[in-house]
Structures are given as structure tokens and as C-alpha cells.
Short mmCIF file of C-alpha atoms in Angstrom, two decimals:
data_model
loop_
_atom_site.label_atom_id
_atom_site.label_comp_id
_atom_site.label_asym_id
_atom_site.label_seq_id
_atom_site.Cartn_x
_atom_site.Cartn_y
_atom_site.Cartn_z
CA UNK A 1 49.32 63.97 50.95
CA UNK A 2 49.01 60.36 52.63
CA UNK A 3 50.59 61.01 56.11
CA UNK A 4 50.27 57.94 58.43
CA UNK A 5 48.57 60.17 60.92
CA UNK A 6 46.90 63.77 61.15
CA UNK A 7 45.79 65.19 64.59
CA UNK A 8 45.55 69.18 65.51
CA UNK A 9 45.55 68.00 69.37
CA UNK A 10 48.74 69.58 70.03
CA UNK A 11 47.53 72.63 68.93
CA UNK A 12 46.46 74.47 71.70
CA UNK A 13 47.45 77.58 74.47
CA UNK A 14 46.63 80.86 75.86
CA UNK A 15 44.24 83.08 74.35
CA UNK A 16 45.05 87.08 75.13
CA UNK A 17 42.43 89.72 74.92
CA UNK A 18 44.49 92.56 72.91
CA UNK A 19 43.31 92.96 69.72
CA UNK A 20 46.07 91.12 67.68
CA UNK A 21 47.66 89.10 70.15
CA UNK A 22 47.75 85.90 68.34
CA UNK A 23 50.00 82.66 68.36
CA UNK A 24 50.28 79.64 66.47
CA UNK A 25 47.61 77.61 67.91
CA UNK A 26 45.34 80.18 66.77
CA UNK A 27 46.34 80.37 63.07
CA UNK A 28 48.18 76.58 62.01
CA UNK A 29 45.92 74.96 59.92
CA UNK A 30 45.54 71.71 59.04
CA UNK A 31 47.11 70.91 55.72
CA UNK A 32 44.21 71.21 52.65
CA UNK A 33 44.85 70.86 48.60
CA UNK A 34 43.20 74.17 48.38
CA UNK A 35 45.39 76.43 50.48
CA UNK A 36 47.90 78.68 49.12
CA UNK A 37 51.38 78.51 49.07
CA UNK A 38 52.91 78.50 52.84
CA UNK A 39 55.07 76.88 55.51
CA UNK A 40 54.22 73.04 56.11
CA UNK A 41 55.17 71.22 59.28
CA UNK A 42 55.71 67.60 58.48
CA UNK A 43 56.58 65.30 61.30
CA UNK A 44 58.76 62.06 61.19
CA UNK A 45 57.81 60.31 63.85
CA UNK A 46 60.47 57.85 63.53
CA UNK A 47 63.78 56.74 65.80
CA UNK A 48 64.75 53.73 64.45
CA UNK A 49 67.57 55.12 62.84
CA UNK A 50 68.75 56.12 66.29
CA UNK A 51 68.38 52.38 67.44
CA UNK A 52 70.38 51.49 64.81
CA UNK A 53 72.96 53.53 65.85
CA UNK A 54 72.67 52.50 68.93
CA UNK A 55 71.59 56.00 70.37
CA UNK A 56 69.03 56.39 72.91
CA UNK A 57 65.54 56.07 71.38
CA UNK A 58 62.65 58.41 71.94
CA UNK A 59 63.05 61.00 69.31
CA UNK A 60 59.96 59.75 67.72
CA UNK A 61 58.07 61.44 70.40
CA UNK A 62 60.12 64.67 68.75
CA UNK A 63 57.05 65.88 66.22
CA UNK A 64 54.50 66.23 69.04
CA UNK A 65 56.75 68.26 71.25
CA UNK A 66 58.11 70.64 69.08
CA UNK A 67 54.04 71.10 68.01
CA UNK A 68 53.41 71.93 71.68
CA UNK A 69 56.27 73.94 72.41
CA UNK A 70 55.26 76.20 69.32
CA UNK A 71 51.80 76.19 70.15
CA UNK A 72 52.21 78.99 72.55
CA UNK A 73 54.68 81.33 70.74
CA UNK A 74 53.88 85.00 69.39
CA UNK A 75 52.45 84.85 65.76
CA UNK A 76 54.24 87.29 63.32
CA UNK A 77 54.08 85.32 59.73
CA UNK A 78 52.02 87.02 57.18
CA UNK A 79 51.76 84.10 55.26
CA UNK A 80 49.67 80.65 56.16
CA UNK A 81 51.37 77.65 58.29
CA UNK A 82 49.72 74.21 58.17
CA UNK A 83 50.32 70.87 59.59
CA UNK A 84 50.42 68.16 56.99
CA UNK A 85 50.34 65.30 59.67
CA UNK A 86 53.21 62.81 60.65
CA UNK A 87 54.95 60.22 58.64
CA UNK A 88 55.35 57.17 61.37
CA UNK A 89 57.82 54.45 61.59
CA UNK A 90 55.96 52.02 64.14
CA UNK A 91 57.31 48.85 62.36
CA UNK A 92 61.31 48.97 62.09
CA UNK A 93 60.95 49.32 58.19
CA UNK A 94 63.18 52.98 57.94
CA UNK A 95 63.59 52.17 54.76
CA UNK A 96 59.83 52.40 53.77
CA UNK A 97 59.21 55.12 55.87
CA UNK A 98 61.53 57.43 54.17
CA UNK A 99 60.38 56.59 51.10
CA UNK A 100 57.06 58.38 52.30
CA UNK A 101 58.52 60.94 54.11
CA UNK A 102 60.05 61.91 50.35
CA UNK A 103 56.42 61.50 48.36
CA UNK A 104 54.71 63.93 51.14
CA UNK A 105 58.13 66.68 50.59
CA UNK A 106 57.61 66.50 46.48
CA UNK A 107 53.97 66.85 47.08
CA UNK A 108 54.51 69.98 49.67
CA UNK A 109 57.30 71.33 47.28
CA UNK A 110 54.93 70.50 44.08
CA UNK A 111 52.51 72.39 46.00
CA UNK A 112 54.48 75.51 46.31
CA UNK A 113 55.10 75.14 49.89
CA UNK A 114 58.44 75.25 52.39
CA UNK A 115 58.04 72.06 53.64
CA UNK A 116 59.43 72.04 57.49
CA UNK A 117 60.32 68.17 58.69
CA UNK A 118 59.88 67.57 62.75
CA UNK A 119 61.86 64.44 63.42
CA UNK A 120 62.57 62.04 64.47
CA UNK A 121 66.11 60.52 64.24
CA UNK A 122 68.30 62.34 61.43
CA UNK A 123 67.47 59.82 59.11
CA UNK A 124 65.06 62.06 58.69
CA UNK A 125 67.91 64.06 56.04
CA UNK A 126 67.86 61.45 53.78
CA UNK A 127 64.01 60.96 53.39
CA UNK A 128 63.42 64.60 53.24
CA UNK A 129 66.33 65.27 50.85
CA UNK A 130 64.58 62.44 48.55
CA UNK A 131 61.43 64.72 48.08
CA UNK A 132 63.56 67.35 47.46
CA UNK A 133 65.46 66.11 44.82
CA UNK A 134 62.68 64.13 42.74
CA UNK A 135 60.77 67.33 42.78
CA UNK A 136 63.61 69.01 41.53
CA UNK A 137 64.03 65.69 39.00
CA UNK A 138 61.06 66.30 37.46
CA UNK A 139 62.64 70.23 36.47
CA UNK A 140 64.58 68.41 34.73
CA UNK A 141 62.92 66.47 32.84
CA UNK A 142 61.26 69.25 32.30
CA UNK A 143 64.33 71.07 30.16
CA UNK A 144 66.53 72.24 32.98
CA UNK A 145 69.98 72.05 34.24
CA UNK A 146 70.67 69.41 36.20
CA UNK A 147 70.41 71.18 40.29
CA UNK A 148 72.93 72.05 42.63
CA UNK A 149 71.32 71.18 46.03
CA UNK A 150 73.70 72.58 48.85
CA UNK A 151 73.12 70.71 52.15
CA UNK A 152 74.14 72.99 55.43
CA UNK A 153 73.74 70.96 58.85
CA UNK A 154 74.37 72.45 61.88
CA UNK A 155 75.41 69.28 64.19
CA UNK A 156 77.75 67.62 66.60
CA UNK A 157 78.12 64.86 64.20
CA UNK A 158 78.99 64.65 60.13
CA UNK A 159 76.43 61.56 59.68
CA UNK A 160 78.56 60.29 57.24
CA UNK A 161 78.54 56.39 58.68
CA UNK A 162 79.60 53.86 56.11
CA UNK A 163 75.87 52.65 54.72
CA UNK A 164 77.04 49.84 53.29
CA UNK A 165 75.76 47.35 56.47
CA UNK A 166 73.21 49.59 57.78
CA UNK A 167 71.40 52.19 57.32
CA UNK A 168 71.00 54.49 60.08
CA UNK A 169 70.62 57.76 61.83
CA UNK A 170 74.65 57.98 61.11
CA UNK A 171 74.47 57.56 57.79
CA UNK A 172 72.09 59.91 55.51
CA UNK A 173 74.18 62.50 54.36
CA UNK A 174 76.69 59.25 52.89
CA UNK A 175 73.19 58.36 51.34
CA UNK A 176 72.69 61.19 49.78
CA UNK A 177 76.49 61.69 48.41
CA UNK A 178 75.46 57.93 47.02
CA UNK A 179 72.33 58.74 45.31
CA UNK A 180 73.88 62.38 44.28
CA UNK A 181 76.28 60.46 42.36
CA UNK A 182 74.03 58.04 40.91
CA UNK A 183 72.13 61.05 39.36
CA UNK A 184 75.05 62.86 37.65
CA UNK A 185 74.30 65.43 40.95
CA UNK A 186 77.29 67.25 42.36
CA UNK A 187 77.42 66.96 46.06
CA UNK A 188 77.35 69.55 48.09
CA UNK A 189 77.60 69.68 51.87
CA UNK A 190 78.87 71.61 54.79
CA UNK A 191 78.65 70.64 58.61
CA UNK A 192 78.63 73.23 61.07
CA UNK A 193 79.23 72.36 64.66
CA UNK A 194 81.10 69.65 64.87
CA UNK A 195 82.89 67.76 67.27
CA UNK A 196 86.24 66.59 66.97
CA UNK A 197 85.66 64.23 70.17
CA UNK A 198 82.78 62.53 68.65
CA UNK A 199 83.73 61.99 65.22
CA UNK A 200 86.70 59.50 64.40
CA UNK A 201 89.78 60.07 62.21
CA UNK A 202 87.90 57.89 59.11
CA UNK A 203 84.81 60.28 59.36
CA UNK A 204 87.39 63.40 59.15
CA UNK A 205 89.11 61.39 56.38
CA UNK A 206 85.63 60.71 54.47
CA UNK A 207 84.23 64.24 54.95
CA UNK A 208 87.74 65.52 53.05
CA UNK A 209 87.03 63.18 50.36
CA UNK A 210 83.82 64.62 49.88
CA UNK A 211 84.53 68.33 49.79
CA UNK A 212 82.56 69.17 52.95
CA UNK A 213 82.90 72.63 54.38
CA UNK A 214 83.63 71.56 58.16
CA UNK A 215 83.52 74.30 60.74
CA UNK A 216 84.28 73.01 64.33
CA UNK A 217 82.21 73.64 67.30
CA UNK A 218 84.98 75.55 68.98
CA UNK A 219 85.83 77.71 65.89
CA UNK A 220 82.55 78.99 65.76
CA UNK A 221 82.31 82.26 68.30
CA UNK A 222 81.71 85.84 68.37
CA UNK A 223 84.46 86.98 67.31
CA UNK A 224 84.78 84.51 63.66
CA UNK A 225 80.55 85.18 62.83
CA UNK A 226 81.29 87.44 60.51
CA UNK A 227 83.96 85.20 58.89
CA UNK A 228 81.98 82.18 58.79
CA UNK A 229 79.42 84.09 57.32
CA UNK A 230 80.58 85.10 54.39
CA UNK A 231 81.69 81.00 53.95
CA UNK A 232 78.17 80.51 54.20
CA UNK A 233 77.52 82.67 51.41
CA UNK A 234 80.06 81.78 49.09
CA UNK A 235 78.48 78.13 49.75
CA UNK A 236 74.91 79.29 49.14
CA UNK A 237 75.88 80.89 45.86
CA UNK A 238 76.93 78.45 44.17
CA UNK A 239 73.59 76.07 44.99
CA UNK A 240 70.59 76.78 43.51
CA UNK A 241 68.65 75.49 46.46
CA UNK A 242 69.01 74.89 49.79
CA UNK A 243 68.43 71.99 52.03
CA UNK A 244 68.82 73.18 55.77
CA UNK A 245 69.37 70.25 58.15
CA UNK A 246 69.62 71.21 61.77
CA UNK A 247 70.61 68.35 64.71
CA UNK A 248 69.31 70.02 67.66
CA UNK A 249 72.27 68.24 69.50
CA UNK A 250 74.25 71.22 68.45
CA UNK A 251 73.38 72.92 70.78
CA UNK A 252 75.44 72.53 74.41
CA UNK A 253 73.52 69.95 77.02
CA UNK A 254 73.11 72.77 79.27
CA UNK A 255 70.43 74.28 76.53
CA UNK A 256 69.73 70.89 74.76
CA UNK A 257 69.74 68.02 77.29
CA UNK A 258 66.65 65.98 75.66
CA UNK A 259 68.44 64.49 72.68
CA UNK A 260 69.98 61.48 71.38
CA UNK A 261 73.43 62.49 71.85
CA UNK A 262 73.80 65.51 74.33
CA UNK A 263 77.06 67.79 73.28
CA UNK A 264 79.57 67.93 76.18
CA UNK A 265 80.73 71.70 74.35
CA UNK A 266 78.16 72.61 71.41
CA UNK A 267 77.30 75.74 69.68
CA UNK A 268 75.20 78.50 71.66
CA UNK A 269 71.94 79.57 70.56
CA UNK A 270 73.11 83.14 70.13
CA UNK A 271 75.71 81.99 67.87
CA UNK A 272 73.65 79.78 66.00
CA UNK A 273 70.78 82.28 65.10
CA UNK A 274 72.54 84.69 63.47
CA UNK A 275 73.62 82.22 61.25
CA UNK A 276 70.96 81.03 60.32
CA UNK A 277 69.21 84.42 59.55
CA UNK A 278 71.73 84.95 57.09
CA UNK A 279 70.60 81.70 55.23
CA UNK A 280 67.06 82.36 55.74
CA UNK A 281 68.22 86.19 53.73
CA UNK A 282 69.74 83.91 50.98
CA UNK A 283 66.09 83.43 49.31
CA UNK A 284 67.54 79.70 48.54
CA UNK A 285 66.07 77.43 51.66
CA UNK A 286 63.85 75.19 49.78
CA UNK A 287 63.49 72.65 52.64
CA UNK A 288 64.10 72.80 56.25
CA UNK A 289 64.27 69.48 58.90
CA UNK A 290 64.78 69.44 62.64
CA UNK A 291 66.57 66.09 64.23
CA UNK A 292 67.22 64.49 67.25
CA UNK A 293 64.54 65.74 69.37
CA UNK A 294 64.29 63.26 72.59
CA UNK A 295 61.81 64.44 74.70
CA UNK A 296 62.22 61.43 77.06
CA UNK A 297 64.88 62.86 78.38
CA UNK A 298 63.90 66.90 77.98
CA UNK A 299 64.50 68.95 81.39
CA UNK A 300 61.27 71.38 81.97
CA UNK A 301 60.96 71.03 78.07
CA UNK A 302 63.93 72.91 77.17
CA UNK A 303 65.30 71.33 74.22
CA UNK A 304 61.70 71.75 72.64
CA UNK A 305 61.87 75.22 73.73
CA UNK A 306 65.26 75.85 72.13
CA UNK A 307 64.01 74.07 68.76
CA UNK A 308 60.71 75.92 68.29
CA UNK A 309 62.68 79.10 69.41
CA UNK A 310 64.89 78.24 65.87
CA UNK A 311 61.61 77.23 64.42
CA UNK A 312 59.83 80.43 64.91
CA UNK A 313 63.10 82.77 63.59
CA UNK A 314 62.78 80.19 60.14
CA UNK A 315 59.23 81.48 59.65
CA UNK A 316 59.41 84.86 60.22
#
């Protein structure tokens, strides 16, 4: 692993007295070659995708946060948890820093872990999709079929930004439909959450083109769980691995005010977990990132709250 930095300061909380009573500051590790096989938190501390996109910057603050904000929750995982450290964009070069962000996800993945991406900016997707599919590359060079990586991000936004001109925190899941292509890959994607006020006609348009599955924020309630569901797993089956890409600015401004983008309507937290149980079920989730995490702009650190809340279900 060559991280650009690796602290455990973040890592602390309350101690309780009952026998058992553990939480994550007491068992995260730091990241070493000779652990076995468990969940990985890599951060991106990067928002210059964001500024690109002319967003409001601060999400590179994101990886720390969500560290802290898990800190202090209940410990239930049987298996190990580590922090591999932070890839850092300090220098405007995105492209570079993705690059890195990809050679620390193959190496986690190599590894045999589920590597878990704190961002950053969701160009984040692209850099952690990157590991994900040269470690899967060299399968098949190895004698297998080429893979079927099925993307599923829950978000406001599709992220599907000509990238053409610029690349950008609006524009890594086009990358990745570019570089799928390149490779002979099919592309596979489906965008949960999104809003019809935020995304224009040519991003509808494009998303068509592309095959996406595209569920609205206001379609998904109660009452169609069950149906999207089973879309879900009609999707998952026919991947052989999963990359799970959640925007925290899914969730509605009144539960997720500290991100780039706040959602004016959103997706509620209780309708968003079940959901994502029912991938987690699926056996397929090979990789996991979390975007969009401003804490510059958190209220009483509930954004971070909400994410590590999503965070913790994932690990279970």
C-alpha cells in the first residue's frame, strides 16, 4: 500500500466497563501485509473534482469525519477492519490522484479485502472503479471471462457530465462507460435517487443511451420497496461483482445538510437501508465508496452521522 498519509488519530471514544462493550476505536487497526482478509477503509481526501464542477469544496475534509463519527459506534463485525490511510489530492492533479486511489483498491482487492473508499468528491467512482477493474483484469489474463461489473449509485445526480473538457466530480461514471468500452467491458449501471430538477434533459437523454436503470427520488417509497427490490436483484444477477457507489447527497438536507449539493427532496434513510441490505445479501459487493461528504458545512455532525450510520449496516 503507498497511501499519501496514515494516522490512527481519529480513532478514538468512550470506553464502557461491560464485559464486551466494544466499538470501533477499540478494534480498527491500522492496515498491515500480514492481516487476514477484512474490511479496509481507504480515504480520498480529495475535492477537486467538486471545484471543477463548480460545487462547494470541502469534501476533502470527508475521510476524517466519517473516521470520527464511526469511532464511537457499537462493534458487532466478527471479522477484522483496518484503516489503510488516505490517498490526498493537495496539488489539483485529480488525474494522478486517482490513478493511486486505483493501485491501493487492486492491492486491497489482491489482498482479499472489501476495500471501503471515504471521499472525497465522487470522482472518487472512477478511481476506485479503476482498482476494481485491473484487479479483475488480471482474472483475465489469467483464463477468465471477461467481468460484468454492475455499478449501483444511490444519488441526486447521474454523474454522467460530458468528460471530454474536463474531468470532474460530474463525470466518472461517463469515465467509466469510456474505459468499459475500451476494454470489450459491458457497462452496467443503475442510479437510484435521482433528481429530475437537478439533472438536465441531455443527462436523461445520455443515461437512456447507456442502459441505466434510473429510479427517481420520488418513486422510491414504502409502498414500491419491495418492487424496486426485486429490480435490484434482477440487476445484481446478471453482474458478477458489484461496485456500490453511494453520494451521501441522497439523502434529504434535513438529514444530510453537510454536502456538496444538499437535496431539496432526497431519499430517507429508512428507505435507503433496506435497500441496501438487500445488496449487502447479494454476496456480490466487491467494493464500496462513500461521496460528497462536506463537513464544512455539517450541522452538529449529522451528515457524518447519517454516513457512518450506512457505514456500520455495510459491515455487519
Amino acid at each position: 500500500m503507498l497511501t499519501d498519509r496514515h494516522s490512527m488519530d481519529a480513532w478514538s471514544g468512550r470506553i464502557d466497563p461491560e464485559p464486551g462493550s466494544l466499538r470501533w476505536h477499540q478494534r480498527i487497526q491500522a492496515l498491515c501485509a500480514a492481516g487476514e482478509p477484512g474490511l479496509a477503509l481507504l480515504g480520498f481526501a480529495c475535492d477537486e473534482g467538486v471545484r471543477r464542477n463548480h460545487g462547494r469544496v470541502g469534501a476533502a475534509g470527508g475521510p476524517q469525519a466519517l473516521r470520527k463519527a464511526l469511532a464511537n459506534l457499537a462493534w458487532h463485525r466478527l471479522a477484522p477492519a483496518y484503516d489503510a490511510g488516505d490517498v490526498c489530492c493537495e496539488d489539483g492533479d485529480l488525474e494522478a490522484a486517482q490513478a493511486r486511489l486505483g493501485r491501493n483498491v487492486h492491492a486491497l482487492l489482491d489482498a482479499g479485502h472489501l476495500p471501503l473508499v471515504l471521499g472525497g468528491g465522487h470522482e472518487v467512482a472512477f478511481g476506485s472503479w479503476s482498482g476494481l477493474a485491473d484487479h479483475l483484469s488480471d482474472q483475465v489474463a489469467s483464463g477468465r471471462a471477461a467481468p460484468r461489473i454492475g455499478i449501483i449509485n444511490f444519488d441526486a445526480h447521474f454523474d454522467l457530465r460530458d468528460p471530454s473538457h474536463v474531468h470532474s466530480s460530474g463525470t466518472p461514471f461517463a469515465q467509466i462507460a469510456e474505459r468499459s468500452a475500451a476494454r470489450g467491458w459491458p457497462f452496467r449501471y443503475a442510479c437510484l435517487g435521482i433528481s429530475r430538477a437537478s439533472n438536465t434533459r441531455a443527462l436523461f437523454a445520455r443515461a437512456t443511451e447507456l442502459g441505466v436503470l434510473v429510479r427517481e427520488d420520488h418513486e422510491i417509497r414504502e409502498a414500491t420497496l419491495a418492487t424496486i427490490g426485486a429490480e435490484l436483484d434482477a440487476f445484481v444477477a446478471g453482474c458478477d461483482a458489484i461496485h456500490l457507489s453511494i453520494d451521501i447527497d441522497v439523502l434529504p438536507a434535513c438529514e444530510a445538510p453537510g454536502v456538496s449539493a444538499p437535496a431539496a427532496r432526497g431519499v430517507r434513510l429508512e428507505l435507503l437501508e433496506p435497500l441496501l441490505e438487500r445488496l449487502k445479501a447479494s454476496g456480490k459487493v466487491r467494493l464500496v465508496d462513500f461521496a460528497e461528504l462536506n463537513p464544512a458545512f455539517d450541522i452538529d455532525n449529522r451528515t457524518a452521522r447519517a454516513a457512518a450510520r450506512l457505514i456500520h449496516l455495510l459491515s455487519l
